[in-house]
Amino acid sequence: MTSTDLSTDAAVSTSAASVFIPAPVTPYQGDIARYWDGEARPVNLRLGDVDGLYHHHYGIGAVDRTALGDADDSAYEKRLIAELHRLESAQAELLLDHLGPVERDAMLVDAGCGRGGSMVMAHQRFRCQVEGVTLSAKQADFANQRAHELGIEDHVHARVCNMLGTPFETGQIAASWNNESSMYVDLHDLFAEHSRILEVGGRYVTITGCWNPRYGQPSKWVSQINAHFECNIHSRREYLRAMADNRLVPQAVIDLTAATLPYWELRATSSLVTGIEEAFIASYKDGSFQYLLIAADRV
């Protein structure tokens, strides 16, 4: 699938139709909501401006040096931004690949949906209903505004709620995912909720950074990433144990560490650096941090 020419004015809606905002269940949940309500990094917004797909995850795959062209060219930075965005969309495509076959009458859930880029891509591919949940009212409003601009608001919708307690019925969902959002919650609670809402045989997929138990403990680089994003990165072992405890049986565990390094090394040369690039590159190279895709079936 290619996602082209989706760009429109993606200003956040301030109309009366804005999303309902429940009170935070815990102080930490309130902290995370405030963090993402206030987040407006150019690295997320300018990349999304390329084609109207606004992501909050990282990229995978080889950099197309031909597309970048000469670094001294006046248009180089624009091409670099487009290439970073292409790699981020490639990551989302890989996640969607692992959802398996999805029927048009199915419902999917993006847990921690951000500004909705992956939801739009899922609907474009499967033509089904896609529901997103996020703690950030601004992100949900942005995602719903984009869905309206694209004319898919009847099929793509974001709401503000805790992913540990969603409004979906037991067994209602055909497939669900977390794309770099599971580090904000307890994994046993998270997978218990996914297990509840998924139909038997339903598919769950996560792409996430996790610290490597073989390193011993989280490295200083992992600690820097935690502090930067106000999150709590889990270990690979914790993911697999929590899935097993909640009737989610892994069908694929793919190490994407080598595949994401080119994205980070390219991003570190751009004008969009945030200061966290060194921690990602160093931790991936020293083996203390891994980038994984896990696809599991509900049994």
C-alpha positions as a Markdown table, in Angstrom:
| # | Residue | x | y | z |
|---|---|---|---|---|
| 1 | Met | 0.0 | 0.0 | 0.0 |
| 2 | Thr | 1.2 | 3.5 | -0.7 |
| 3 | Ser | -0.2 | 6.5 | 1.2 |
| 4 | Thr | 0.0 | 9.5 | -1.0 |
| 5 | Asp | -1.4 | 12.9 | -1.3 |
| 6 | Leu | -3.3 | 12.9 | 2.0 |
| 7 | Ser | -2.1 | 16.3 | 3.1 |
| 8 | Thr | -4.6 | 18.9 | 4.3 |
| 9 | Asp | -4.7 | 21.4 | 7.1 |
| 10 | Ala | -4.4 | 19.2 | 10.1 |
| 11 | Ala | -5.2 | 21.8 | 12.7 |
| 12 | Val | -6.6 | 20.5 | 16.0 |
| 13 | Ser | -10.3 | 20.9 | 16.2 |
| 14 | Thr | -11.7 | 23.1 | 18.9 |
| 15 | Ser | -15.3 | 22.6 | 18.1 |
| 16 | Ala | -18.1 | 21.5 | 20.4 |
| 17 | Ala | -17.6 | 18.0 | 19.0 |
| 18 | Ser | -14.2 | 17.7 | 20.7 |
| 19 | Val | -13.6 | 14.4 | 22.6 |
| 20 | Phe | -14.9 | 13.7 | 26.1 |
| 21 | Ile | -12.1 | 13.9 | 28.6 |
| 22 | Pro | -12.4 | 11.6 | 31.7 |
| 23 | Ala | -10.6 | 12.4 | 34.9 |
| 24 | Pro | -7.2 | 10.6 | 35.2 |
| 25 | Val | -7.4 | 7.4 | 37.3 |
| 26 | Thr | -3.9 | 8.0 | 38.8 |
| 27 | Pro | -1.5 | 10.9 | 39.2 |
| 28 | Tyr | 0.8 | 9.2 | 36.7 |
| 29 | Gln | -1.9 | 8.9 | 34.2 |
| 30 | Gly | -2.5 | 12.6 | 34.6 |
| 31 | Asp | 1.2 | 13.2 | 34.1 |
| 32 | Ile | 1.3 | 11.3 | 30.8 |
| 33 | Ala | -1.8 | 13.1 | 29.6 |
| 34 | Arg | -0.2 | 16.4 | 30.3 |
| 35 | Tyr | 3.0 | 15.3 | 28.6 |
| 36 | Trp | 1.4 | 14.3 | 25.3 |
| 37 | Asp | -1.1 | 17.2 | 25.4 |
| 38 | Gly | 1.9 | 19.5 | 25.4 |
| 39 | Glu | 4.0 | 17.6 | 22.9 |
| 40 | Ala | 4.5 | 19.4 | 19.6 |
| 41 | Arg | 7.9 | 18.3 | 18.5 |
| 42 | Pro | 8.7 | 19.2 | 14.9 |
| 43 | Val | 10.0 | 15.7 | 14.4 |
| 44 | Asn | 6.4 | 14.4 | 14.6 |
| 45 | Leu | 4.6 | 17.3 | 13.0 |
| 46 | Arg | 6.9 | 18.1 | 10.1 |
| 47 | Leu | 7.2 | 14.4 | 9.1 |
| 48 | Gly | 3.4 | 14.1 | 9.2 |
| 49 | Asp | 3.1 | 17.1 | 6.9 |
| 50 | Val | 4.7 | 15.1 | 4.1 |
| 51 | Asp | 1.5 | 13.2 | 3.3 |
| 52 | Gly | -0.9 | 13.8 | 6.2 |
| 53 | Leu | -0.1 | 10.6 | 8.2 |
| 54 | Tyr | 1.0 | 11.7 | 11.6 |
| 55 | His | 3.0 | 9.0 | 13.4 |
| 56 | His | 4.4 | 8.8 | 16.9 |
| 57 | His | 6.8 | 5.9 | 16.3 |
| 58 | Tyr | 10.2 | 5.3 | 14.7 |
| 59 | Gly | 11.2 | 3.9 | 11.3 |
| 60 | Ile | 12.7 | 0.7 | 9.9 |
| 61 | Gly | 14.5 | -0.2 | 6.7 |
| 62 | Ala | 17.4 | 0.9 | 4.6 |
| 63 | Val | 17.8 | 4.5 | 3.8 |
| 64 | Asp | 17.3 | 5.4 | 0.1 |
| 65 | Arg | 20.5 | 7.4 | -0.5 |
| 66 | Thr | 19.4 | 8.0 | -4.1 |
| 67 | Ala | 16.3 | 9.8 | -2.9 |
| 68 | Leu | 18.3 | 11.9 | -0.5 |
| 69 | Gly | 20.6 | 13.2 | -3.2 |
| 70 | Asp | 23.4 | 15.7 | -2.5 |
| 71 | Ala | 23.7 | 16.9 | 1.1 |
| 72 | Asp | 24.7 | 20.4 | -0.2 |
| 73 | Asp | 21.5 | 20.7 | -2.3 |
| 74 | Ser | 19.1 | 23.3 | -0.9 |
| 75 | Ala | 16.3 | 20.8 | -1.0 |
| 76 | Tyr | 18.3 | 18.1 | 0.9 |
| 77 | Glu | 16.6 | 18.7 | 4.3 |
| 78 | Lys | 13.2 | 18.4 | 2.8 |
| 79 | Arg | 14.1 | 15.1 | 1.1 |
| 80 | Leu | 15.6 | 13.9 | 4.4 |
| 81 | Ile | 12.4 | 14.6 | 6.2 |
| 82 | Ala | 10.4 | 12.7 | 3.5 |
| 83 | Glu | 12.8 | 9.8 | 3.9 |
| 84 | Leu | 12.4 | 9.6 | 7.7 |
| 85 | His | 8.7 | 9.7 | 7.2 |
| 86 | Arg | 8.9 | 6.9 | 4.6 |
| 87 | Leu | 10.7 | 4.7 | 7.1 |
| 88 | Glu | 8.2 | 5.4 | 9.8 |
| 89 | Ser | 5.3 | 4.5 | 7.5 |
| 90 | Ala | 7.2 | 1.3 | 6.6 |
| 91 | Gln | 7.3 | 0.4 | 10.3 |
| 92 | Ala | 3.5 | 0.8 | 10.5 |
| 93 | Glu | 3.1 | -1.3 | 7.3 |
| 94 | Leu | 5.1 | -4.1 | 9.0 |
| 95 | Leu | 2.8 | -4.0 | 12.0 |
| 96 | Leu | -0.3 | -4.2 | 9.8 |
| 97 | Asp | 1.2 | -7.1 | 7.9 |
| 98 | His | 1.3 | -9.1 | 11.1 |
| 99 | Leu | -2.4 | -8.5 | 11.9 |
| 100 | Gly | -3.1 | -11.1 | 9.3 |
| 101 | Pro | -6.4 | -11.3 | 7.3 |
| 102 | Val | -9.0 | -8.7 | 8.5 |
| 103 | Glu | -12.6 | -8.7 | 7.3 |
| 104 | Arg | -14.4 | -5.5 | 6.3 |
| 105 | Asp | -16.9 | -5.9 | 9.1 |
| 106 | Ala | -14.2 | -6.3 | 11.8 |
| 107 | Met | -13.3 | -3.8 | 14.4 |
| 108 | Leu | -9.6 | -3.0 | 15.3 |
| 109 | Val | -8.2 | -1.2 | 18.3 |
| 110 | Asp | -5.0 | 1.0 | 18.3 |
| 111 | Ala | -4.1 | 1.2 | 22.0 |
| 112 | Gly | -2.1 | 4.4 | 22.4 |
| 113 | Cys | -3.1 | 5.8 | 19.0 |
| 114 | Gly | -1.3 | 9.1 | 19.0 |
| 115 | Arg | -2.4 | 11.4 | 16.2 |
| 116 | Gly | -3.9 | 8.6 | 14.3 |
| 117 | Gly | -1.5 | 7.8 | 11.4 |
| 118 | Ser | -1.6 | 4.0 | 11.9 |
| 119 | Met | -5.4 | 4.0 | 12.3 |
| 120 | Val | -5.7 | 5.7 | 8.9 |
| 121 | Met | -3.3 | 3.2 | 7.3 |
| 122 | Ala | -5.3 | 0.3 | 8.8 |
| 123 | His | -8.5 | 1.6 | 7.4 |
| 124 | Gln | -7.0 | 2.2 | 4.0 |
| 125 | Arg | -5.8 | -1.4 | 3.9 |
| 126 | Phe | -8.7 | -3.3 | 5.5 |
| 127 | Arg | -11.6 | -0.9 | 4.9 |
| 128 | Cys | -12.9 | -1.8 | 8.4 |
| 129 | Gln | -13.7 | 0.1 | 11.6 |
| 130 | Val | -10.7 | 1.3 | 13.6 |
| 131 | Glu | -10.9 | 2.6 | 17.1 |
| 132 | Gly | -8.1 | 4.4 | 18.9 |
| 133 | Val | -7.5 | 5.1 | 22.6 |
| 134 | Thr | -5.1 | 7.7 | 24.0 |
| 135 | Leu | -4.7 | 9.6 | 27.3 |
| 136 | Ser | -4.2 | 12.8 | 25.4 |
| 137 | Ala | -7.3 | 14.8 | 24.5 |
| 138 | Lys | -5.3 | 16.9 | 22.0 |
| 139 | Gln | -4.0 | 13.8 | 20.2 |
| 140 | Ala | -7.6 | 12.3 | 20.0 |
| 141 | Asp | -9.0 | 15.6 | 18.8 |
| 142 | Phe | -6.2 | 15.8 | 16.1 |
| 143 | Ala | -6.8 | 12.3 | 15.0 |
| 144 | Asn | -10.6 | 12.8 | 14.7 |
| 145 | Gln | -10.0 | 16.0 | 12.8 |
| 146 | Arg | -7.8 | 14.2 | 10.3 |
| 147 | Ala | -10.4 | 11.4 | 9.9 |
| 148 | His | -13.0 | 14.1 | 9.2 |
| 149 | Glu | -10.8 | 15.8 | 6.6 |
| 150 | Leu | -10.2 | 12.5 | 4.9 |
| 151 | Gly | -14.0 | 11.6 | 5.0 |
| 152 | Ile | -13.4 | 8.5 | 7.0 |
| 153 | Glu | -14.8 | 9.7 | 10.4 |
| 154 | Asp | -17.5 | 7.0 | 10.3 |
| 155 | His | -14.8 | 4.3 | 10.2 |
| 156 | Val | -11.8 | 5.9 | 12.2 |
| 157 | His | -12.3 | 7.3 | 15.6 |
| 158 | Ala | -10.1 | 8.2 | 18.6 |
| 159 | Arg | -11.3 | 8.5 | 22.2 |
| 160 | Val | -9.7 | 9.6 | 25.5 |
| 161 | Cys | -9.5 | 6.6 | 27.8 |
| 162 | Asn | -7.1 | 4.4 | 29.7 |
| 163 | Met | -5.9 | 1.5 | 27.6 |
| 164 | Leu | -6.1 | -0.7 | 30.7 |
| 165 | Gly | -9.9 | -0.2 | 30.9 |
| 166 | Thr | -11.4 | 0.3 | 27.5 |
| 167 | Pro | -15.2 | 0.5 | 26.7 |
| 168 | Phe | -15.2 | -2.4 | 24.2 |
| 169 | Glu | -17.2 | -5.5 | 24.9 |
| 170 | Thr | -15.5 | -8.8 | 25.8 |
| 171 | Gly | -14.5 | -10.6 | 22.6 |
| 172 | Gln | -15.6 | -7.7 | 20.3 |
| 173 | Ile | -12.3 | -7.0 | 18.7 |
| 174 | Ala | -10.7 | -8.9 | 15.8 |
| 175 | Ala | -7.2 | -7.5 | 16.2 |
| 176 | Ser | -5.4 | -4.9 | 18.4 |
| 177 | Trp | -2.0 | -3.4 | 18.8 |
| 178 | Asn | 0.4 | -1.2 | 20.7 |
| 179 | Asn | 2.9 | 0.7 | 18.6 |
| 180 | Glu | 5.5 | 2.1 | 21.0 |
| 181 | Ser | 3.0 | 2.8 | 23.7 |
| 182 | Ser | 3.2 | -0.2 | 26.1 |
| 183 | Met | 6.1 | 1.3 | 28.1 |
| 184 | Tyr | 3.6 | 3.6 | 29.9 |
| 185 | Val | 1.6 | 0.8 | 31.6 |
| 186 | Asp | 1.9 | -2.4 | 33.6 |
| 187 | Leu | 2.2 | -5.2 | 31.1 |
| 188 | His | 0.0 | -7.7 | 33.0 |
| 189 | Asp | -2.8 | -5.2 | 33.2 |
| 190 | Leu | -2.3 | -4.3 | 29.5 |
| 191 | Phe | -2.4 | -7.8 | 28.2 |
| 192 | Ala | -5.3 | -8.7 | 30.4 |
| 193 | Glu | -7.3 | -6.0 | 28.7 |
| 194 | His | -6.3 | -7.0 | 25.2 |
| 195 | Ser | -7.1 | -10.6 | 26.1 |
| 196 | Arg | -10.5 | -9.5 | 27.3 |
| 197 | Ile | -11.5 | -7.5 | 24.2 |
| 198 | Leu | -10.0 | -9.8 | 21.6 |
| 199 | Glu | -12.1 | -12.6 | 20.1 |
| 200 | Val | -10.7 | -16.1 | 20.5 |
| 201 | Gly | -8.3 | -16.5 | 17.6 |
| 202 | Gly | -7.8 | -12.7 | 17.5 |
| 203 | Arg | -4.4 | -11.2 | 16.8 |
| 204 | Tyr | -2.4 | -8.8 | 19.0 |
| 205 | Val | 0.7 | -7.1 | 17.8 |
| 206 | Thr | 3.2 | -4.8 | 19.5 |
| 207 | Ile | 6.3 | -3.0 | 18.3 |
| 208 | Thr | 8.3 | -1.8 | 21.2 |
| 209 | Gly | 11.7 | -1.0 | 22.6 |
| 210 | Cys | 12.7 | -3.2 | 25.5 |
| 211 | Trp | 15.8 | -3.6 | 27.6 |
| 212 | Asn | 17.8 | -6.8 | 27.0 |
| 213 | Pro | 17.9 | -9.1 | 30.1 |
| 214 | Arg | 21.3 | -10.4 | 28.9 |
| 215 | Tyr | 22.7 | -7.0 | 29.6 |
| 216 | Gly | 21.8 | -7.5 | 33.3 |
| 217 | Gln | 19.9 | -4.4 | 34.1 |
| 218 | Pro | 18.6 | -1.4 | 32.2 |
| 219 | Ser | 21.7 | 0.5 | 30.9 |
| 220 | Lys | 22.3 | 4.3 | 31.5 |
| 221 | Trp | 21.0 | 4.8 | 27.9 |
| 222 | Val | 17.7 | 3.1 | 28.7 |
| 223 | Ser | 17.5 | 5.2 | 31.8 |
| 224 | Gln | 17.9 | 8.4 | 29.7 |
| 225 | Ile | 15.2 | 7.2 | 27.3 |
| 226 | Asn | 12.9 | 6.6 | 30.3 |
| 227 | Ala | 13.5 | 10.1 | 31.7 |
| 228 | His | 13.1 | 11.8 | 28.3 |
| 229 | Phe | 9.7 | 10.2 | 27.6 |
| 230 | Glu | 8.5 | 9.8 | 31.2 |
| 231 | Cys | 8.0 | 6.1 | 30.6 |
| 232 | Asn | 9.1 | 2.8 | 32.1 |
| 233 | Ile | 10.7 | 0.5 | 29.5 |
| 234 | His | 10.1 | -3.2 | 30.2 |
| 235 | Ser | 12.4 | -6.1 | 29.4 |
| 236 | Arg | 11.9 | -8.6 | 26.6 |
| 237 | Arg | 11.4 | -11.3 | 29.2 |
| 238 | Glu | 8.6 | -9.3 | 30.9 |
| 239 | Tyr | 6.7 | -9.0 | 27.6 |
| 240 | Leu | 6.7 | -12.8 | 26.9 |
| 241 | Arg | 5.8 | -13.7 | 30.5 |
| 242 | Ala | 2.9 | -11.3 | 30.7 |
| 243 | Met | 1.6 | -12.5 | 27.4 |
| 244 | Ala | 1.7 | -16.1 | 28.5 |
| 245 | Asp | -0.1 | -15.2 | 31.7 |
| 246 | Asn | -3.0 | -13.7 | 29.7 |
| 247 | Arg | -3.7 | -16.2 | 27.0 |
| 248 | Leu | -1.7 | -14.5 | 24.3 |
| 249 | Val | 0.5 | -17.0 | 22.5 |
| 250 | Pro | 3.4 | -15.5 | 20.4 |
| 251 | Gln | 3.3 | -16.5 | 16.7 |
| 252 | Ala | 6.3 | -14.3 | 15.8 |
| 253 | Val | 9.0 | -12.5 | 17.7 |
| 254 | Ile | 11.2 | -10.4 | 15.4 |
| 255 | Asp | 14.2 | -8.4 | 16.4 |
| 256 | Leu | 14.1 | -5.1 | 14.5 |
| 257 | Thr | 17.1 | -3.6 | 16.1 |
| 258 | Ala | 19.3 | -3.7 | 13.1 |
| 259 | Ala | 16.4 | -2.5 | 10.9 |
| 260 | Thr | 15.8 | 0.6 | 13.0 |
| 261 | Leu | 19.4 | 1.8 | 13.3 |
| 262 | Pro | 19.5 | 3.4 | 9.8 |
| 263 | Tyr | 16.5 | 5.6 | 10.8 |
| 264 | Trp | 18.2 | 6.8 | 14.0 |
| 265 | Glu | 21.5 | 7.5 | 12.3 |
| 266 | Leu | 19.8 | 9.5 | 9.6 |
| 267 | Arg | 17.6 | 11.4 | 12.1 |
| 268 | Ala | 20.7 | 12.3 | 14.1 |
| 269 | Thr | 22.0 | 14.3 | 11.1 |
| 270 | Ser | 18.7 | 16.3 | 10.6 |
| 271 | Ser | 17.5 | 19.6 | 11.9 |
| 272 | Leu | 14.8 | 17.7 | 13.9 |
| 273 | Val | 17.0 | 16.2 | 16.6 |
| 274 | Thr | 15.5 | 16.1 | 20.1 |
| 275 | Gly | 18.7 | 15.2 | 22.0 |
| 276 | Ile | 17.7 | 11.6 | 22.6 |
| 277 | Glu | 19.2 | 10.2 | 19.4 |
| 278 | Glu | 22.6 | 9.3 | 21.0 |
| 279 | Ala | 20.9 | 7.2 | 23.7 |
| 280 | Phe | 19.0 | 5.1 | 21.1 |
| 281 | Ile | 22.0 | 4.6 | 18.8 |
| 282 | Ala | 24.4 | 3.7 | 21.6 |
| 283 | Ser | 22.0 | 1.3 | 23.4 |
| 284 | Tyr | 21.1 | -0.4 | 20.1 |
| 285 | Lys | 24.8 | -0.9 | 19.3 |
| 286 | Asp | 25.9 | -2.1 | 22.7 |
| 287 | Gly | 23.0 | -4.6 | 22.9 |
| 288 | Ser | 21.4 | -3.2 | 26.1 |
| 289 | Phe | 18.2 | -2.1 | 24.2 |
| 290 | Gln | 16.3 | -4.0 | 21.5 |
| 291 | Tyr | 13.5 | -3.1 | 19.1 |
| 292 | Leu | 11.0 | -5.9 | 18.8 |
| 293 | Leu | 7.8 | -6.9 | 17.0 |
| 294 | Ile | 5.8 | -9.6 | 18.8 |
| 295 | Ala | 2.6 | -11.0 | 17.2 |
| 296 | Ala | 0.4 | -13.2 | 19.4 |
| 297 | Asp | -2.9 | -15.0 | 19.1 |
| 298 | Arg | -5.6 | -15.0 | 21.7 |
| 299 | Val | -6.4 | -18.5 | 22.8 |
